[in-house]
Coordinates of C-alpha atoms and ligand atoms in Angstrom, one line a residue:
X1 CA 0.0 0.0 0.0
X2 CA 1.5 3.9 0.0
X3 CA 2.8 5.3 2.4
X4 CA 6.3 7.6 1.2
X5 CA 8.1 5.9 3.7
X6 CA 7.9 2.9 2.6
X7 CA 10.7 3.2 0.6
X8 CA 12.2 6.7 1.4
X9 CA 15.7 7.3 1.5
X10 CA 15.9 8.8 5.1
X11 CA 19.3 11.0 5.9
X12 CA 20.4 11.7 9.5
X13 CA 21.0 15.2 10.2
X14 CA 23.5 15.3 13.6
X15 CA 22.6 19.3 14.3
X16 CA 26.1 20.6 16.0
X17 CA 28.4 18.8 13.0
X18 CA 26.2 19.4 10.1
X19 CA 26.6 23.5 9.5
X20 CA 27.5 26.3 11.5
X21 CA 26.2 29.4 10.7
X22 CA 27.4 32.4 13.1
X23 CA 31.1 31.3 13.9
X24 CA 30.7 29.6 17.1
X25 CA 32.2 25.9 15.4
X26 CA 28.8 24.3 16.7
X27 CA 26.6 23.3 13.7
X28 CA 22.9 25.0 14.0
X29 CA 19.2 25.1 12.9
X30 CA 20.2 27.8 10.3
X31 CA 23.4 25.8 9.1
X32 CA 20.7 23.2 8.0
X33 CA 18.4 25.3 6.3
X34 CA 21.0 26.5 3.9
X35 CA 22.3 23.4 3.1
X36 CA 18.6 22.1 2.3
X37 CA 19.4 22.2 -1.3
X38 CA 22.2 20.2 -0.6
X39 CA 20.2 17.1 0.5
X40 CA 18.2 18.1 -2.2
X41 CA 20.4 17.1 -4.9
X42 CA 21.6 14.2 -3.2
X43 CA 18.6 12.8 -3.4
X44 CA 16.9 11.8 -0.3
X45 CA 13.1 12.1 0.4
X46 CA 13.9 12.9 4.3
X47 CA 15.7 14.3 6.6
X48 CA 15.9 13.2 10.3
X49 CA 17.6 15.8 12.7
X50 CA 18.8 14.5 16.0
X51 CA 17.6 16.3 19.2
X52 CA 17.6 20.4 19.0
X53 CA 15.8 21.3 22.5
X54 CA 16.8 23.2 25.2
X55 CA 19.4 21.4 26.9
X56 CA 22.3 21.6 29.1
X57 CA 23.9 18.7 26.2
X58 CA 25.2 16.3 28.9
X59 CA 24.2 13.6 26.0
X60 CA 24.5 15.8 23.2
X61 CA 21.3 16.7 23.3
X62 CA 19.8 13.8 24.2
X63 CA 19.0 15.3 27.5
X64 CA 16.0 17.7 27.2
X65 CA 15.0 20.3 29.5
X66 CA 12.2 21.6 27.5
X67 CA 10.4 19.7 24.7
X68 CA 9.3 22.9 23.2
X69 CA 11.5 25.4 22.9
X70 CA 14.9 25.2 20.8
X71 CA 18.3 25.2 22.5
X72 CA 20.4 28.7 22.2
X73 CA 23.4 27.3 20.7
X74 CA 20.6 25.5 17.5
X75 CA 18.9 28.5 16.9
X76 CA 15.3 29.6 17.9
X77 CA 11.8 28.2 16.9
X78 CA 11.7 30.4 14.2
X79 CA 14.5 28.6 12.7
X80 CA 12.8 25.3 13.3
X81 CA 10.2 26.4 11.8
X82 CA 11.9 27.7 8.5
X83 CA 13.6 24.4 8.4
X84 CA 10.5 22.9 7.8
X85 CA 9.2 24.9 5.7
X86 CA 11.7 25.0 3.3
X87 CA 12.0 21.3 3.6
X88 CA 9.0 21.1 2.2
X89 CA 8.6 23.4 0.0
X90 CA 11.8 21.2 -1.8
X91 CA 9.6 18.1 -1.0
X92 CA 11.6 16.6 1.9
X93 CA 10.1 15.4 4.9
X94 CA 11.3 16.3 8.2
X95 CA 11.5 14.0 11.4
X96 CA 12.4 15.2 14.6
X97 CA 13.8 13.0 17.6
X98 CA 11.9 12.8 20.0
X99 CA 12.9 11.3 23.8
X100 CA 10.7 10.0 25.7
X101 CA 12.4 7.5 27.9
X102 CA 14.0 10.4 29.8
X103 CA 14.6 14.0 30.5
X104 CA 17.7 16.2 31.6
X105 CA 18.0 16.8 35.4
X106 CA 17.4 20.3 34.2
X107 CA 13.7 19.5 33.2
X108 CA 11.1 21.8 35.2
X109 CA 9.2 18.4 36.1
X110 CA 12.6 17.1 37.8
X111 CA 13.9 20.1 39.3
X112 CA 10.2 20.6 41.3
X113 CA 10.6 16.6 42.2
X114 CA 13.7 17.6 44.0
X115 CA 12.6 20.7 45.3
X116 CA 9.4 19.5 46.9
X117 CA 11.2 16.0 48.1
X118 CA 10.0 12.2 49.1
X119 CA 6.5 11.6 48.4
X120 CA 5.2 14.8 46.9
X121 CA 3.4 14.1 43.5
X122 CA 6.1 15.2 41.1
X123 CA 8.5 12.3 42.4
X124 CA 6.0 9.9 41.0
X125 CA 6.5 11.0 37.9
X126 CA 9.9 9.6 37.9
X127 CA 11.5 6.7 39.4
X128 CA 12.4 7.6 42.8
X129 CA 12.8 4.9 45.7
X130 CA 14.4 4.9 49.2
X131 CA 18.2 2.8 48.9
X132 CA 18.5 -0.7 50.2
X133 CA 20.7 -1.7 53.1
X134 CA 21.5 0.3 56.2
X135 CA 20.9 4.0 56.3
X136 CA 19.5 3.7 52.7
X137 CA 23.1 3.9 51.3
X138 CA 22.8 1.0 48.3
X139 CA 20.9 1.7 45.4
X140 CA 17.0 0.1 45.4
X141 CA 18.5 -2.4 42.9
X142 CA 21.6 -4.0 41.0
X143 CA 20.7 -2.0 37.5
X144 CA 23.4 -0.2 35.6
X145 CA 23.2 2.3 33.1
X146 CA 23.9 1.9 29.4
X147 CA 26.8 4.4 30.3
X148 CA 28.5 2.5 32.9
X149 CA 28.1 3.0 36.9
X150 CA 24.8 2.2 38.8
X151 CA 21.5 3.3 37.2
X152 CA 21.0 5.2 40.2
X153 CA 21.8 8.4 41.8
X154 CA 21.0 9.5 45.6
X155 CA 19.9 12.9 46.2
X156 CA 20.8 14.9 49.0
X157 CA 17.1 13.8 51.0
X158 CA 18.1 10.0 50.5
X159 CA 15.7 9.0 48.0
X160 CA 17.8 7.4 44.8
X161 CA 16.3 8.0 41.4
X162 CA 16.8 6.1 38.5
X163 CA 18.6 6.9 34.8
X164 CA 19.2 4.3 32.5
X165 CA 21.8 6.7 31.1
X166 CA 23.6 9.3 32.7
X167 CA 22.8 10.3 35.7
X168 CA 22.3 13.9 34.0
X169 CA 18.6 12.1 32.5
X170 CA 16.4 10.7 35.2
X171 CA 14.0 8.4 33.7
X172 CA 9.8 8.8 33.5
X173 CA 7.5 7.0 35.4
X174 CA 5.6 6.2 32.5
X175 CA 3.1 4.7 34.2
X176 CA 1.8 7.7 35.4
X177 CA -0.8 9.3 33.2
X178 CA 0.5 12.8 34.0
X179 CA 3.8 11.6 32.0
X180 CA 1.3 9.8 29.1
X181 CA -0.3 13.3 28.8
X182 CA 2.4 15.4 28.2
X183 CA 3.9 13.6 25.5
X184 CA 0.9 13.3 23.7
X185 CA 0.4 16.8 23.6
X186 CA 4.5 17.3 22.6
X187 CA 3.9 15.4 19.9
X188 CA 0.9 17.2 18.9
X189 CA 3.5 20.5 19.4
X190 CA 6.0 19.2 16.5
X191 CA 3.1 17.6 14.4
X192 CA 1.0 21.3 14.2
X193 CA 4.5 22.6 13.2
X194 CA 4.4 20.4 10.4
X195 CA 7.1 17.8 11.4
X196 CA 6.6 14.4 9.4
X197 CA 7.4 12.2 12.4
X198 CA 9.6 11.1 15.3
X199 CA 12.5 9.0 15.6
X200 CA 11.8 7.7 19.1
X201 CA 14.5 7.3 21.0
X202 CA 15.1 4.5 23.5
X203 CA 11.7 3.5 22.4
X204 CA 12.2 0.0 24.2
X205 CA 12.7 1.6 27.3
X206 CA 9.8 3.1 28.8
X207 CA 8.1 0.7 30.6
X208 CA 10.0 -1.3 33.6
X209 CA 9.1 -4.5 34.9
X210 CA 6.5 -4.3 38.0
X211 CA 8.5 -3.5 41.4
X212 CA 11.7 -3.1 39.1
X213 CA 13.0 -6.6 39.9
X214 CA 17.2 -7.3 40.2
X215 CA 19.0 -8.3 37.0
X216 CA 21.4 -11.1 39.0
X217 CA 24.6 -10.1 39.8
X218 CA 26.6 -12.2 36.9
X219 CA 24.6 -10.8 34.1
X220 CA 26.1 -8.8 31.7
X221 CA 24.8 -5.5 30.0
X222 CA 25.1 -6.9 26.7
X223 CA 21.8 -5.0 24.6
X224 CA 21.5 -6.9 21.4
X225 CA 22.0 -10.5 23.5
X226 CA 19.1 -12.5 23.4
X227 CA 18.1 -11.7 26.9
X228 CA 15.3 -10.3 28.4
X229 CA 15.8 -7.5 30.8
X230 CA 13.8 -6.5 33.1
X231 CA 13.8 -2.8 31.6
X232 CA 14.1 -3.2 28.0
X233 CA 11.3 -4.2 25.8
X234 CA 8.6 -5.1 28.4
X235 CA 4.9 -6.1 26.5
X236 CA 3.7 -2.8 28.5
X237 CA 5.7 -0.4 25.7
X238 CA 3.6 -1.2 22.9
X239 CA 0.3 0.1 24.2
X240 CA 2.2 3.6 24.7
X241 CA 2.3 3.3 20.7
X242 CA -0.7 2.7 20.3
X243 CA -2.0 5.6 21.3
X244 CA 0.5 7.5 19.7
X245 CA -0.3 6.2 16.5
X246 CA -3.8 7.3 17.3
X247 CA -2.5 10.8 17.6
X248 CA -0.1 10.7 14.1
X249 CA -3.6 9.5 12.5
X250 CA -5.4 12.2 13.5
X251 CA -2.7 14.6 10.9
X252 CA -3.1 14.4 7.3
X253 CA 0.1 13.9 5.0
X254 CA 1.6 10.5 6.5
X255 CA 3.0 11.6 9.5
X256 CA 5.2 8.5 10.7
X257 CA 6.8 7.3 14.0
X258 CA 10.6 5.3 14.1
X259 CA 11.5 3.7 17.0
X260 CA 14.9 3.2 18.0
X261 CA 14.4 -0.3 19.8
X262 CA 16.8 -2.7 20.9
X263 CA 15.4 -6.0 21.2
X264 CA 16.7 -9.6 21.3
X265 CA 15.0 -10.7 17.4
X266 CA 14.3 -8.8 14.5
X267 CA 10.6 -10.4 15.7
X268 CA 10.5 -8.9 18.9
X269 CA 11.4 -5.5 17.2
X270 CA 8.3 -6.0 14.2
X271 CA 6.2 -6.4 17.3
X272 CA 6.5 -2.3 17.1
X273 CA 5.4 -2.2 13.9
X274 CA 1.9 -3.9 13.9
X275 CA -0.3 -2.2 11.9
X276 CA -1.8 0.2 14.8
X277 CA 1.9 0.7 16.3
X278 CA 4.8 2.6 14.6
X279 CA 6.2 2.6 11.1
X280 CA 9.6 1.8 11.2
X281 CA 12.2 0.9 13.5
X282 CA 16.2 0.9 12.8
X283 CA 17.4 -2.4 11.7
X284 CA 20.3 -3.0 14.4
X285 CA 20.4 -7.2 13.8
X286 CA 21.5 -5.4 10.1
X287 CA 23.3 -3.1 11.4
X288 CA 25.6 -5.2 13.7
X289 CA 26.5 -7.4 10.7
X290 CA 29.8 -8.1 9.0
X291 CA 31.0 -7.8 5.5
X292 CA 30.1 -11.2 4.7
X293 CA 27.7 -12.8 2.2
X294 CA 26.9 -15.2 4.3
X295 CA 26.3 -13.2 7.6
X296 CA 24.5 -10.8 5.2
X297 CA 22.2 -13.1 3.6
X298 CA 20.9 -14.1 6.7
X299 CA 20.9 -11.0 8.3
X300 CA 18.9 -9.7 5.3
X301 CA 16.4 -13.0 4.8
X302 CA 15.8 -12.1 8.5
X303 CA 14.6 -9.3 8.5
X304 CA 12.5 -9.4 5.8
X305 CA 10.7 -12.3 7.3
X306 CA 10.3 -10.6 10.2
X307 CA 8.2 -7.3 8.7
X308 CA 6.9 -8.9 6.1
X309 CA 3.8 -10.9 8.6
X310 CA 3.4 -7.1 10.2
X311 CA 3.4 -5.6 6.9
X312 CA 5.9 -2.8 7.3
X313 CA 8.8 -1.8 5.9
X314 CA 12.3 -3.2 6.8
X315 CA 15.1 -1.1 7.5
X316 CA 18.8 -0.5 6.9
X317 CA 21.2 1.1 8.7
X318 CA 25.2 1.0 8.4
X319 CA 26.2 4.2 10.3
X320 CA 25.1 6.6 13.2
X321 CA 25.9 8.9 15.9
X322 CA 26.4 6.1 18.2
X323 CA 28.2 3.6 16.1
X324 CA 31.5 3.3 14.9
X325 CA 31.6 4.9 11.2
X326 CA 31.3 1.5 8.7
X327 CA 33.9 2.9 6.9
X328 CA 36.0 2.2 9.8
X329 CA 33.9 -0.9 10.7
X330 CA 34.3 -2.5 7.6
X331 CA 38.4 -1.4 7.3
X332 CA 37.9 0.0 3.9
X333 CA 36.3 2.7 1.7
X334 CA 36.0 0.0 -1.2
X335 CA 34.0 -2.4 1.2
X336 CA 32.1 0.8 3.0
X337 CA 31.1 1.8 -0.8
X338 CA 30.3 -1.8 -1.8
X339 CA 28.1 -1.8 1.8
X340 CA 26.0 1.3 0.6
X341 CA 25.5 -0.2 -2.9
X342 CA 23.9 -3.3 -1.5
X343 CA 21.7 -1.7 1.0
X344 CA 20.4 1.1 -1.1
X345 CA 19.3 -2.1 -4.0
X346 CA 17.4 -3.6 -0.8
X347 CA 13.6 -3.3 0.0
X348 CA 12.4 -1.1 2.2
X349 CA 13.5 2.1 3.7
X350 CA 17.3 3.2 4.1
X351 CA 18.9 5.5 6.2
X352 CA 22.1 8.0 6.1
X353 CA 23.9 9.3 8.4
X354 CA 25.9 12.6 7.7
X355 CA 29.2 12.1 6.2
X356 CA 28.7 8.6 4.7
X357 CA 28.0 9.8 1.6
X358 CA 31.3 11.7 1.4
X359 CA 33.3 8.2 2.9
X360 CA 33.8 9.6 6.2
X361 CA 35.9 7.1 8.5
X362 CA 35.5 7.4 11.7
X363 CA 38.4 9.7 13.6
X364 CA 40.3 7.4 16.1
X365 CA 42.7 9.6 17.1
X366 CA 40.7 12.7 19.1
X367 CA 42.4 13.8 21.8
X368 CA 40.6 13.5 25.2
X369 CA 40.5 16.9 25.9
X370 CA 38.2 17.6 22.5
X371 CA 36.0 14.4 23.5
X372 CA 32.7 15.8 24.9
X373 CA 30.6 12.5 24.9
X374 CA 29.8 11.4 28.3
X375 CA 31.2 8.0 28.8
X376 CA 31.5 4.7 27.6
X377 CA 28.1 3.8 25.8
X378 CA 27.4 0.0 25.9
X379 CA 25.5 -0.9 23.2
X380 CA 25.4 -2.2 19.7
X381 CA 28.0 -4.8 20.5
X382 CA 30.4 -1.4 21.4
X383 CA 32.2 -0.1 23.9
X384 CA 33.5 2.8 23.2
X385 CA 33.0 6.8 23.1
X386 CA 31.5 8.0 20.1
X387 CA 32.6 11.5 19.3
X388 CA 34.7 9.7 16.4
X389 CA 31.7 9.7 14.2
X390 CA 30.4 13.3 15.1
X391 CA 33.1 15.4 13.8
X392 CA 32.3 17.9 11.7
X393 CA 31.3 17.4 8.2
X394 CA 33.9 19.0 5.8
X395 CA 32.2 20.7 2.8
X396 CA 34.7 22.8 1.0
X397 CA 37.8 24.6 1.3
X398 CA 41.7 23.4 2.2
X399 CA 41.7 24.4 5.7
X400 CA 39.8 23.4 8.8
X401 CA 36.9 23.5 9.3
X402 CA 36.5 23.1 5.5
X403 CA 33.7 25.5 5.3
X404 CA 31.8 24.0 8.0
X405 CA 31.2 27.6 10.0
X406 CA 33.8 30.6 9.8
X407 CA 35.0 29.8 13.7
X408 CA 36.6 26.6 13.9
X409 CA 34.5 23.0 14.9
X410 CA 33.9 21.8 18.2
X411 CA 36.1 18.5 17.7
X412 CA 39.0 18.9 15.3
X413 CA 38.9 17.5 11.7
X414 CA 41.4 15.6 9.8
X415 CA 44.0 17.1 7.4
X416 CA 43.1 14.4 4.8
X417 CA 39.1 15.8 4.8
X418 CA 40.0 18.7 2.6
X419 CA 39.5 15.7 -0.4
X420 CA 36.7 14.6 1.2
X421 CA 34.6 17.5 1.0
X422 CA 31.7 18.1 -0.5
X423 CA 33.2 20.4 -3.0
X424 CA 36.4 17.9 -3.7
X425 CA 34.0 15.8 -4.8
X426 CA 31.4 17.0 -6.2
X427 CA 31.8 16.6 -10.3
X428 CA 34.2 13.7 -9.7
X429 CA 32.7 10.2 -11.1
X430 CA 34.9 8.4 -9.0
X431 CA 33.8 10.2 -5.9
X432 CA 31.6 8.6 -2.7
X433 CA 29.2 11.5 -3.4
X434 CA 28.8 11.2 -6.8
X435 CA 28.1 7.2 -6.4
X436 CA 25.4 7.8 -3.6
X437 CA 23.8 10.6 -6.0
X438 CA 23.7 8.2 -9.1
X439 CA 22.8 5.4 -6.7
X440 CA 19.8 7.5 -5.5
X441 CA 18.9 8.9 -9.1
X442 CA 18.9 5.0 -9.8
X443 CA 16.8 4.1 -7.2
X444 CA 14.0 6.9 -7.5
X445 CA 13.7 5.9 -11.4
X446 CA 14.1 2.2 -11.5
X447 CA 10.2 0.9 -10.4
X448 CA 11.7 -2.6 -9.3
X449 CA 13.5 -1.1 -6.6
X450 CA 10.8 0.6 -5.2
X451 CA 8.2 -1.8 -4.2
X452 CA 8.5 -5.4 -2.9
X453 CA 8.8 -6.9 0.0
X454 CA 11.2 -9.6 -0.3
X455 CA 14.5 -10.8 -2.9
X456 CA 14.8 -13.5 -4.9
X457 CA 18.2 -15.4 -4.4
X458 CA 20.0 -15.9 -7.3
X459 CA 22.6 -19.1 -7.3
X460 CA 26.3 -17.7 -6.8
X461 CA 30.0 -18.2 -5.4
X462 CA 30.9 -18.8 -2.3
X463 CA 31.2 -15.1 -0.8
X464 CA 29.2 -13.7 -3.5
X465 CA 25.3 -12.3 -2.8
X466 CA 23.0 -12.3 -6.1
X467 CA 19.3 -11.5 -5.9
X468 CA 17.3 -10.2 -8.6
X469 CA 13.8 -7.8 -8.2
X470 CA 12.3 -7.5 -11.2
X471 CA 14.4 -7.0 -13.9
X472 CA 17.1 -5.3 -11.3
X473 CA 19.9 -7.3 -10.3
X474 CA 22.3 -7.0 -7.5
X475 CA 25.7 -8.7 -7.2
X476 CA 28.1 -8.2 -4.5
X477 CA 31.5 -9.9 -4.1
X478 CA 32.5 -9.5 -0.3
X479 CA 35.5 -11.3 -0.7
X480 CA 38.8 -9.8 -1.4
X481 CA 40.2 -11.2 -4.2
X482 CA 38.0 -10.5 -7.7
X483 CA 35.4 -13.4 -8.8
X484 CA 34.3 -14.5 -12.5
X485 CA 30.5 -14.6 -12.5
X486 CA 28.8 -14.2 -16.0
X487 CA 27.2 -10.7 -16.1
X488 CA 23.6 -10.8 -15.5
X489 CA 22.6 -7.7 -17.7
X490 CA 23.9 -4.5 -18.7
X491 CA 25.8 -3.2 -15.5
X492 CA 24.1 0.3 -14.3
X493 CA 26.4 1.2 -11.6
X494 CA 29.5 -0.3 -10.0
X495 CA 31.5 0.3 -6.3
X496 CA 34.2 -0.1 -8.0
X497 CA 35.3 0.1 -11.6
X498 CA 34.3 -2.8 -13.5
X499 CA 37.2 -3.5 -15.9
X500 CA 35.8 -6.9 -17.0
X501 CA 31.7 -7.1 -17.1
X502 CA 32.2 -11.0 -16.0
X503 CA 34.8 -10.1 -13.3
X504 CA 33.8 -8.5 -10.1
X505 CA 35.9 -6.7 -8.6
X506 CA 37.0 -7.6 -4.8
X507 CA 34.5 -6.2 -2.0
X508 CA 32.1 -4.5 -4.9
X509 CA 28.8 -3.8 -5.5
X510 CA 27.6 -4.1 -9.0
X511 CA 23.8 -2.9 -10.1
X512 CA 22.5 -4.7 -13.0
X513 CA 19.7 -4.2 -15.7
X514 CA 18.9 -7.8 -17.0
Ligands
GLC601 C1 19.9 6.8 22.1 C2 20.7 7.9 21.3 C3 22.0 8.1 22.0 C4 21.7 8.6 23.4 C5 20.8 7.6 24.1 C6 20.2 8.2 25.4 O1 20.5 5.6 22.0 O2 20.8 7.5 20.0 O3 22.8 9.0 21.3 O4 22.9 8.7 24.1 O5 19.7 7.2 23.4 O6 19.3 9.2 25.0

């Protein structure tokens, strides 16, 4: 059935790397409108911009103080608001993050729940409980936070409250309807603004498990293990969606919900995608795969078993701001390339995160004093900080910040992203850039890879995918040495230069018309 996101191409906008437009080396609101044209041209139908509230940026952002109102350093809701409108007016959606799960200790809510102390109503709208042992002095339970160090902190009347992440973002009660409420009518905020939709963040997290049970001592924190915890992905979370959905219905134009959800099965992650639940969720299982045809294969057969019985969309993801770049990842631009190929010939929606499309690899070597991300982030099979994959994108220019802003970029950029640029590589056929735009230009003209909810397999060497949609084929050689394999049409665009139709190149993508 419709639906434009179905399909779209969907590119992640990190606000304080994308554009700086007044000097301060902190991408803003304004960057992003001006670069609209930009995203434009490269050919995606959306644009999702992580979080732009007010907040004190403990978690980048991810820590919101106010839901309404735009944070200083971004810009103002004026700014927002021309975002959007321009956005549309070049027919691009727009989906702002939304985050739900939890709030920055600077929230009015959370300040008035310390204020007014144990059992006064505004502490219910969080999770506060009185500490275990004598005198209160160990936390109410044995949880710790994605971030490393008990998920919870004791305030100065002896109650402890509880964050999943840092301890800068206690989480909602969201069983309180007070909680329910307010989001619903946040929503509502963005949605009479004219946003598209919400990427939901944490989106498995709201709901706890009753009386917020121990996790065992010996269990590890691993998120994409097959293992229920007793605050991730609890039955309770879905009906929260469903009364969202009831509230993105109520909007004409297709407004659409994406949860970020970390579950143990591609099938426990459909489950927020039945038909009166959300529209998409990111693909993580895909995500958290290896440059292997195998691994691939399965990972891609999964998931398209998975959504097809809940009749959404499936997902791809190879990069965000909490991941390693797949550049990096991967250990090559050729493989990163060959990676993008393959995912963009897939059914269903794909997303792009800034600076993929220019073959970005992730910056290893920041020094610590630069690093502003808050601590070691445990998930996605990681462990690691991740302001490598949030520098600044580079767009033109032979000196830093390559004509990001006119003052500099909050983390450093590499020498060697001068080529990288937009402008370096703009006009080049060779480039990253100019492969994502052809891919793109492909892909909004070729009907077979638009609809479809599945691949046929075609038979192929070992380390070699094949699958054919329509009269669109896909062949990609993960291994590193080049493989013979009879071309299976006229080739429409390659990873890598194919000298040899019936050759593929090592760790290439080749699109086929045949
Ligand atoms: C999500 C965000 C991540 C953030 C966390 C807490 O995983 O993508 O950046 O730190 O939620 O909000």
């Amino acid at each position: 059935q419709p639906g434009w996101w179905r399909e779209a191409v969907i590119y992640q906008v990190y606000p304080r790397s994308f554009a700086d437009s007044n000097g301060d080396g902190m991408g803003d609101l304004e960057g992003i409108r001006s670069r609209l044209p930009y995203l434009k041209e490269l050919g995606v139908d959306a644009v999702w911009l992580s979080p732009f509230y007010a907040s004190p940026q403990a978690d980048a952002g991810y820590d919101v103080a106010d839901y309404r109102a735009i944070d200083p350093m971004f810009g103002t809701l004026h700014d927002a608001d021309a975002v959007i409108r321009e956005a549309h007016a070049l027919d691009l959606r727009i989906i702002v993050d939304l985050v739900p799960n939890h709030c920055s200790d600077q929230h009015e809510w959370f300040k008035q729940a310390l204020r007014e102390g144990p059992g006064t109503p505004l502490r219910e709208r969080f999770h506060f409980r009185p500490g275990r042992g004598a005198g209160g002095e160990e936390p109410p339970n044995d949880w710790e936070s994605i971030f490393g160090g008990p998920a919870w902190t004791r305030v100065p009347d002896g109650e402890w409250y509880l964050h999943l992440f840092a301890p800068e973002q206690p989480d909602f009660n969201w069983e309180h309807p007070a909680v329910q409420d307010e989001f619903r009518s946040i929503l509502r905020f963005w949605l009479d603004l004219g946003a598209d939709g919400f990427r939901i963040d944490v989106a498995h997290g709201l709901v706890k498990a009753p009386g917020l049970p121990d996790l065992g001592r010996d269990e590890q924190l691993k998120l994409l293990g097959n293992q229920v915890l007793p605050f991730f992905d609890q039955d309770g979370v879905h009906e929260i969606y469903r009364s969202w959905r009831l509230v993105l219905d109520e909007y004409a134009g297709d407004r659409i919900g994406v949860a970020e959800a970390w579950t143990p099965s591609a099938d426990r992650t459909a489950m927020y995608l039945r038909p009166d639940e959300l529209h998409q969720a990111f693909n993580f299982h895909y995500l958290n795969t290896d440059w292997d045809a195998e691994a691939l294969r399965g990972a891609i057969d999964d998931s398209l078993d998975s959504m097809r019985p809940v009749g959404a969309p499936t997902t791809w993801v190879l990069s965000n701001h909490d991941v390693v770049r797949h550049r990096t990842r991967f250990g090559s631009l050729e493989r990163a390339r060959a990676a993008a190929l393959l995912m963009l010939a897939l059914p269903g929606s794909a997303y792009v995160y800034q600076g993929e499309e220019l073959g970005l690899p992730e910056v290893t070597d920041l020094p610590d004093e630069v690093r502003q991300d808050p601590s070691f982030f445990k998930a996605n099979g990681q462990d690691g900080l991740r302001d490598g994959c949030r520098v600044p994108i580079p767009w033109s220019g032979e000196e830093a910040p390559y004509g990001f802003g006119t003052g500099g970029s909050w983390l450093p950029q590499p020498a060697e992203w001068a080529g990288l640029s937009v402008a370096a590589q703009t006009g080049d056929p060779a480039s990253t850039l100019e492969l994502y735009r052809a891919a793109l230009r492909i892909r909004r003209a070729h009907p077979a890879l638009g609809a479809g909810d599945g691949v046929e397999w075609l038979p192929a060497p070992e380390g070699v995918l094949a699958f054919r949609r329509g009269d669109f084929v896909c062949t990609a050689n993960t291994t590193d040495v080049p493989v013979r394999l009879p071309a299976p049409g006229t080739a429409l665009l390659s990873s890598t230069d194919l000298a040899e139709p019936d050759l593929l190149p090592a760790d290439s993508t080749v699109w086929w018309q045949g």
